[in-house]
Coordinates of C-alpha atoms and ligand atoms in Angstrom, one line a residue:
M1 CA -7.1 41.0 199.1
N2 CA -10.1 39.7 200.9
Q3 CA -9.3 35.6 202.3
P4 CA -11.1 32.8 201.0
P5 CA -14.4 33.0 203.5
K6 CA -14.7 29.9 205.6
M7 CA -18.2 28.8 205.8
S8 CA -19.9 25.3 207.2
A9 CA -21.0 22.4 205.3
L10 CA -24.9 23.3 204.4
S11 CA -27.1 22.1 207.3
P12 CA -30.6 23.4 207.4
P13 CA -32.5 22.0 210.4
D14 CA -36.0 19.8 209.5
R15 CA -38.8 21.6 209.3
L16 CA -42.5 20.7 208.6
L17 CA -43.4 23.4 205.9
M18 CA -47.6 24.0 206.5
G19 CA -46.9 27.5 205.5
P20 CA -48.1 29.1 202.2
G21 CA -45.0 27.8 200.5
P22 CA -42.7 26.2 199.6
S23 CA -44.3 22.9 201.0
D24 CA -42.5 19.6 201.9
V25 CA -40.7 17.8 199.3
H26 CA -41.2 14.7 198.7
P27 CA -37.9 12.3 199.5
R28 CA -38.5 11.1 195.7
V29 CA -38.0 14.6 193.9
L30 CA -35.3 15.4 196.0
Q31 CA -33.4 12.3 194.8
A32 CA -34.5 12.8 191.1
M33 CA -32.8 16.5 191.3
S34 CA -29.8 15.3 192.7
T35 CA -29.4 13.0 189.6
P36 CA -26.6 13.6 187.4
L37 CA -26.8 16.5 184.3
V38 CA -27.4 16.0 180.7
G39 CA -27.0 18.8 178.1
H40 CA -30.6 20.5 177.8
L41 CA -30.5 19.2 173.9
D42 CA -29.4 16.1 174.5
P43 CA -31.7 13.4 172.7
V44 CA -32.3 11.9 176.4
F45 CA -33.5 14.8 177.4
L46 CA -35.6 16.0 174.8
D47 CA -37.8 13.5 175.8
I48 CA -37.7 14.0 179.1
M49 CA -39.6 17.4 177.7
N50 CA -41.8 15.2 176.3
E51 CA -42.4 13.7 179.2
V52 CA -43.0 16.7 181.8
Q53 CA -45.4 17.9 178.4
E54 CA -47.6 15.2 179.4
L55 CA -47.4 15.0 182.8
L56 CA -48.2 18.6 183.1
R57 CA -51.8 18.4 180.2
Y58 CA -52.7 15.1 182.8
T59 CA -52.2 17.4 185.8
F60 CA -54.0 20.5 184.4
R61 CA -56.5 18.2 182.6
T62 CA -55.7 19.8 178.6
E63 CA -55.4 18.3 175.6
N64 CA -53.9 21.9 175.2
R65 CA -50.2 22.0 172.8
W66 CA -48.9 24.8 174.8
T67 CA -48.4 23.0 178.1
I68 CA -44.3 23.9 179.3
P69 CA -43.1 24.2 182.5
V70 CA -41.2 27.9 182.8
S71 CA -37.7 28.6 183.6
G72 CA -38.1 30.5 187.0
T73 CA -40.7 30.6 190.1
G74 CA -44.5 31.0 189.6
S75 CA -44.1 34.5 188.9
A76 CA -42.2 34.3 185.8
A77 CA -45.2 31.9 184.8
M78 CA -47.3 34.4 185.9
E79 CA -45.3 37.2 183.6
A80 CA -45.0 35.1 180.7
A81 CA -48.9 34.9 180.5
F82 CA -49.7 38.9 181.0
A83 CA -46.4 40.0 179.4
N84 CA -47.9 37.6 175.7
L85 CA -51.2 38.4 176.0
V86 CA -51.4 42.0 177.1
E87 CA -50.5 44.4 174.3
P88 CA -50.5 48.0 174.8
G89 CA -53.0 49.2 175.1
D90 CA -55.4 46.5 175.6
T91 CA -57.9 46.5 178.6
V92 CA -56.9 43.8 181.2
L93 CA -59.5 43.2 183.6
V94 CA -58.1 42.2 187.2
P95 CA -59.4 41.3 190.5
T96 CA -59.2 42.7 193.9
N97 CA -59.8 40.2 196.4
G98 CA -56.2 39.8 197.0
Y99 CA -52.5 40.5 197.0
F100 CA -52.3 38.0 193.8
G101 CA -54.5 39.8 191.6
A102 CA -52.9 43.2 192.4
R103 CA -49.5 41.5 191.2
M104 CA -51.8 40.7 188.1
E105 CA -52.3 44.2 188.1
S106 CA -48.7 45.4 187.9
M107 CA -47.4 43.2 185.7
A108 CA -50.1 44.0 182.8
R109 CA -49.6 47.6 183.0
R110 CA -45.4 47.1 182.8
A111 CA -47.2 45.1 179.3
G112 CA -49.0 48.1 178.4
G113 CA -52.2 47.2 179.2
E114 CA -55.0 49.9 180.8
I115 CA -56.3 47.9 183.9
A116 CA -60.1 47.5 185.3
H117 CA -61.2 45.7 188.2
V118 CA -63.6 43.6 189.3
H119 CA -64.2 44.6 193.0
A120 CA -64.7 41.8 195.6
P121 CA -63.5 42.6 199.2
W122 CA -60.1 40.0 200.6
G123 CA -61.8 36.7 201.9
Q124 CA -64.0 36.7 199.4
P125 CA -64.3 35.1 195.6
L126 CA -65.9 37.2 193.0
D127 CA -69.6 37.2 192.0
P128 CA -69.9 36.2 188.3
D129 CA -72.6 39.1 188.2
D130 CA -70.3 41.0 188.8
V131 CA -68.1 39.5 186.9
R132 CA -69.9 39.9 184.1
A133 CA -70.7 44.0 184.8
A134 CA -67.3 45.0 184.3
I135 CA -67.0 42.8 181.3
A136 CA -69.6 44.6 179.5
E137 CA -68.8 48.1 180.5
H138 CA -65.0 47.1 180.1
R139 CA -64.9 45.4 177.7
P140 CA -61.9 44.4 178.0
A141 CA -59.1 41.7 175.8
V142 CA -58.2 40.0 178.7
F143 CA -59.7 39.0 182.5
G144 CA -57.3 37.9 184.8
F145 CA -58.5 35.8 187.9
V146 CA -57.1 33.9 190.7
H147 CA -58.4 30.3 191.2
A148 CA -57.0 29.9 194.5
E149 CA -56.0 33.5 196.7
T150 CA -53.2 32.6 198.9
S151 CA -53.2 35.7 200.8
T152 CA -57.1 35.2 201.9
G153 CA -58.1 30.7 201.6
T154 CA -60.4 31.9 199.2
L155 CA -61.3 29.2 196.6
Q156 CA -63.0 30.7 193.2
P157 CA -66.3 28.4 192.5
D158 CA -68.2 28.3 189.6
V159 CA -64.8 29.1 187.5
P160 CA -66.8 28.1 184.4
A161 CA -69.4 31.4 184.9
L162 CA -66.4 33.3 184.5
T163 CA -65.2 32.3 181.4
A164 CA -69.0 32.2 179.9
A165 CA -69.3 35.5 180.5
A166 CA -65.6 36.8 179.2
H167 CA -66.1 34.9 176.0
E168 CA -69.5 35.9 175.4
A169 CA -67.7 39.5 175.6
G170 CA -64.3 37.8 173.3
A171 CA -62.3 38.6 176.3
L172 CA -59.8 35.8 176.7
V173 CA -58.9 34.3 180.4
I174 CA -55.8 33.5 183.0
A175 CA -56.1 32.0 185.8
D176 CA -54.1 32.1 188.7
T177 CA -53.7 28.4 189.9
V178 CA -50.3 28.6 191.9
T179 CA -51.7 27.4 194.6
S180 CA -54.3 24.7 193.4
L181 CA -52.9 22.6 190.5
G182 CA -52.2 18.7 192.3
G183 CA -54.2 20.1 195.3
V184 CA -57.7 21.2 194.6
E185 CA -60.3 20.2 191.8
L186 CA -59.2 21.9 188.1
R187 CA -60.5 21.5 184.8
V188 CA -58.7 23.9 182.4
D189 CA -60.6 22.6 179.5
E190 CA -63.6 21.6 180.6
W191 CA -63.7 25.2 182.6
N192 CA -62.7 26.7 179.5
I193 CA -60.0 28.7 180.4
D194 CA -57.9 30.2 177.9
V195 CA -54.1 30.3 179.9
A196 CA -53.3 28.6 183.6
Y197 CA -49.7 29.4 185.5
S198 CA -48.9 28.0 188.2
G199 CA -45.8 26.5 190.5
G200 CA -44.0 23.5 192.2
Q201 CA -43.7 24.5 195.3
K202 CA -47.1 24.5 196.9
C203 CA -49.6 21.4 195.7
L204 CA -46.7 20.1 193.6
S205 CA -44.6 19.7 196.3
C206 CA -41.5 20.0 194.0
P207 CA -38.7 22.9 195.2
P208 CA -39.4 26.6 193.1
G209 CA -37.8 27.2 189.4
A210 CA -39.3 25.6 187.1
S211 CA -43.5 26.8 186.8
P212 CA -46.8 24.9 184.8
L213 CA -48.2 26.8 182.0
T214 CA -50.6 26.1 179.4
L215 CA -52.4 28.6 177.2
T216 CA -55.1 27.3 174.7
D217 CA -54.4 27.3 170.3
A218 CA -56.7 30.8 170.3
A219 CA -54.3 32.6 173.3
F220 CA -51.8 30.9 171.0
E221 CA -53.0 32.7 168.0
K222 CA -53.4 36.3 169.7
I223 CA -49.5 35.9 171.1
R224 CA -49.1 34.7 167.5
S225 CA -50.7 37.9 165.8
R226 CA -49.4 40.8 167.8
R227 CA -48.6 44.0 166.8
E228 CA -45.1 44.9 168.8
P229 CA -43.1 42.0 169.7
V230 CA -43.2 40.9 173.6
R231 CA -41.0 43.1 176.0
S232 CA -39.4 40.5 178.0
W233 CA -37.6 38.5 175.7
Y234 CA -36.8 35.3 178.2
L235 CA -40.6 35.4 178.5
D236 CA -41.6 35.6 174.7
I237 CA -43.4 32.4 174.1
G238 CA -42.5 32.7 170.2
L239 CA -38.8 32.3 171.2
L240 CA -39.8 30.0 173.5
E241 CA -41.1 27.7 171.2
S242 CA -38.3 27.6 169.3
Y243 CA -37.1 25.2 172.5
W244 CA -40.9 23.4 173.4
G245 CA -41.9 23.5 170.2
E246 CA -41.2 20.8 167.1
E247 CA -37.7 22.6 166.2
R248 CA -35.8 21.8 170.1
S249 CA -32.9 24.2 169.0
Y250 CA -31.3 26.6 172.0
H251 CA -33.2 29.4 173.8
H252 CA -31.5 29.9 176.6
T253 CA -30.3 26.8 179.4
A254 CA -32.8 24.8 180.7
P255 CA -32.8 24.5 184.9
I256 CA -32.1 20.9 184.0
S257 CA -32.3 19.9 188.2
N258 CA -35.2 21.4 188.1
I259 CA -37.4 20.0 185.5
Y260 CA -36.0 16.8 186.3
A261 CA -37.8 16.6 189.6
L262 CA -41.3 18.7 188.9
R263 CA -40.7 15.3 186.2
E264 CA -40.8 13.2 189.3
A265 CA -43.8 15.6 191.5
L266 CA -45.6 14.9 188.4
R267 CA -45.2 10.9 188.1
L268 CA -46.2 10.9 192.4
V269 CA -49.7 13.1 190.4
A270 CA -50.0 10.6 188.1
E271 CA -49.0 7.5 190.7
E272 CA -51.8 9.0 192.8
G273 CA -54.4 10.3 190.6
I274 CA -55.1 13.2 189.8
E275 CA -58.7 13.0 191.1
Q276 CA -57.7 10.8 194.1
R277 CA -54.8 13.4 194.7
W278 CA -57.7 16.7 194.8
A279 CA -60.2 13.9 197.4
R280 CA -56.7 13.4 199.5
H281 CA -56.4 17.3 200.0
L282 CA -59.9 17.4 200.5
K283 CA -60.2 15.0 202.9
V284 CA -56.8 16.1 204.9
A285 CA -57.5 19.7 205.1
S286 CA -61.8 19.2 206.2
A287 CA -59.7 18.0 209.5
L288 CA -57.6 20.2 210.0
K289 CA -60.1 22.6 209.6
A290 CA -62.7 21.3 211.8
G291 CA -59.8 20.9 214.7
V292 CA -59.1 24.1 213.9
C293 CA -62.8 25.4 215.1
A294 CA -63.2 22.1 217.7
M295 CA -60.0 24.3 219.2
G296 CA -62.3 27.7 218.7
L297 CA -60.5 29.7 216.6
E298 CA -62.3 30.4 213.5
M299 CA -62.1 30.4 210.0
L300 CA -61.7 33.5 207.4
P301 CA -63.4 32.9 204.5
E302 CA -66.8 31.0 204.6
D303 CA -66.9 27.3 203.8
D304 CA -68.6 27.8 200.3
W305 CA -65.5 28.8 199.1
W306 CA -62.4 27.5 201.7
L307 CA -59.5 26.6 200.2
P308 CA -58.4 23.1 201.3
S309 CA -54.4 23.5 200.5
L310 CA -54.5 26.9 202.2
N311 CA -56.4 27.3 205.0
A312 CA -56.9 31.3 206.7
V313 CA -57.3 31.1 210.3
R314 CA -58.5 34.1 212.0
V315 CA -56.3 35.4 214.7
P316 CA -57.8 34.8 218.5
A317 CA -57.8 38.5 220.0
G318 CA -55.6 39.8 222.1
I319 CA -53.4 37.7 220.2
D320 CA -49.8 38.6 218.3
S321 CA -49.9 36.4 215.6
K322 CA -46.1 37.2 214.3
I323 CA -45.0 35.6 218.3
V324 CA -47.1 32.1 217.7
T325 CA -45.3 31.7 214.0
K326 CA -42.5 32.5 215.5
R327 CA -42.9 30.4 218.4
L328 CA -43.8 27.2 216.1
L329 CA -40.9 27.6 213.8
A330 CA -38.3 27.5 216.5
E331 CA -40.1 24.9 219.0
Q332 CA -41.3 23.0 216.5
G333 CA -40.1 23.3 213.5
I334 CA -43.2 24.4 212.0
E335 CA -43.9 26.6 209.5
I336 CA -46.6 28.6 209.0
A337 CA -47.3 32.1 208.3
G338 CA -49.1 35.3 209.4
G339 CA -51.0 37.2 206.9
L340 CA -50.4 39.8 204.1
G341 CA -51.9 43.7 203.1
V342 CA -55.1 44.4 204.9
L343 CA -54.8 40.7 207.0
A344 CA -51.8 41.1 208.8
G345 CA -52.2 40.0 212.0
K346 CA -55.4 39.3 211.6
I347 CA -55.0 35.7 210.3
F348 CA -52.8 32.6 209.9
R349 CA -51.9 31.7 206.7
I350 CA -52.1 27.1 207.5
G351 CA -50.6 24.9 204.0
C352 CA -51.7 22.0 203.6
M353 CA -50.6 20.9 200.3
G354 CA -48.8 18.1 198.9
H355 CA -46.3 15.9 200.6
A356 CA -47.1 17.8 203.8
C357 CA -51.7 16.8 203.8
R358 CA -50.9 13.8 205.8
P359 CA -53.0 13.2 208.8
R360 CA -49.8 12.5 211.1
N361 CA -49.0 16.9 209.9
I362 CA -52.0 18.5 210.7
L363 CA -52.6 16.7 214.1
L364 CA -48.9 17.7 214.7
L365 CA -49.8 21.1 214.0
L366 CA -53.4 21.1 215.6
S367 CA -51.4 19.8 218.6
A368 CA -48.3 22.2 218.8
L369 CA -50.5 25.5 217.9
G370 CA -53.4 24.6 220.5
H371 CA -50.5 24.7 222.7
I372 CA -48.4 28.1 222.0
L373 CA -51.7 30.3 221.0
R374 CA -53.0 29.0 225.2
Q375 CA -49.7 29.9 226.9
E376 CA -50.1 32.8 225.1
G377 CA -53.5 33.4 226.2
A378 CA -56.2 32.8 224.4
R379 CA -59.1 30.2 225.1
I380 CA -57.8 27.0 223.3
D381 CA -59.2 23.5 224.1
V382 CA -56.1 21.9 222.0
A383 CA -58.1 17.9 223.2
A384 CA -61.2 19.1 221.6
G385 CA -59.4 20.0 218.2
L386 CA -57.5 17.0 218.3
A387 CA -61.0 15.1 218.7
A388 CA -63.1 16.8 216.2
A389 CA -59.7 16.4 213.3
E390 CA -59.3 12.3 214.3
S391 CA -63.0 12.1 214.1
A392 CA -62.8 13.7 210.3
L393 CA -59.9 11.4 209.4
N394 CA -61.7 8.5 210.6
S395 CA -64.6 9.1 208.9
Ligands
PLP401 C1 -51.5 32.8 193.9 C2 -50.3 32.9 193.9 N1 -49.2 33.1 192.3 C3 -48.3 33.6 192.1 C4 -48.0 33.9 193.0 C5 -46.5 33.9 193.0 O1 -45.3 32.8 192.6 P1 -43.7 32.1 193.2 O2 -43.9 32.8 194.4 O3 -43.6 31.3 192.9 O4 -42.7 33.7 192.3 C6 -48.1 33.1 194.4 C7 -47.0 32.7 195.3 O5 -47.0 32.1 196.4 C8 -49.3 32.5 194.5 O6 -49.3 32.0 195.6

């Protein structure tokens, strides 16, 4: 028999998480996670479920009855959206302007959907006219778009124009709000989004594991009138209703500690105020952007679709982005990331999310990144970057 493995006590290093997620978790959230478990059907927990739903509605800016945390990471909430809404043979329109549009395509295909594309280059948002044309051509049952594309740092502007185009043609709209919920302006009801999903570990600063999802009654009706059952048992919203709806009976054991964490993270959102939270992200990330540009670096997206929660910065010529991200982590304990797919090696991805989105963190990051880039041979003016960031923070 194998000997029992000998392991030291868990002792992760102290990191500043300023990559594409997870972001730094607020100490109150960590504390909530370490409180004792109650059963997932305990009356106390049933009340906690109601509170989480109420807090989620506030954060999503929605009155949707069907607003829940899905057990699992953002991809679980994403798959719940596509697996339930897409029926075999449905045409699903998905974007080509980033990594997560491609994931939408895989999920919709697995649910039996026929895929159509609306095109835009990586680093640019969808043009509402292109969406309207693609909808007229393909007549999709479902249109998915990414509100905050984490792979390119691109924010989709003018969401109401997209939802209007879809609704005129009778399509339902799924919005990926993983990197926008709780950090960037998002108004599910006012913008007429039918289904929005998110994750905990971005602007909510919660560990991953319980992922927000909200659906309108119209979306729920489409699910209720499906011709065949949802192909996923675990994520079947009709079955999940037995637990999250009126009945409150067993479906699967809820990830209790993750629900505690999400409750505390959302309580922090409510205490700060959602609009104040959007404004904080905008102000702090604007200072980061000002600093990056004054240092001599360039942003990938144009200002009109720059995403405050995820800053895509071009890697200067002759610099190996992997060496820089590795050195930042090893020498300063700061996590940022490189690009994905066609942008691998071409951009740095710097998150400015939730609890990590604070003035002192961006000053620290600008200084550390600037010095490393300079040592690697880039022409960088660290002092100018810090001065620009400070002046933006004080404005
Ligand atoms: C825009 C977007 N959608 C979906 C996901 C998937 O979430 P997760 O990695 O939590 O499963 C991510 C994760 O980074 C994301 O950024």
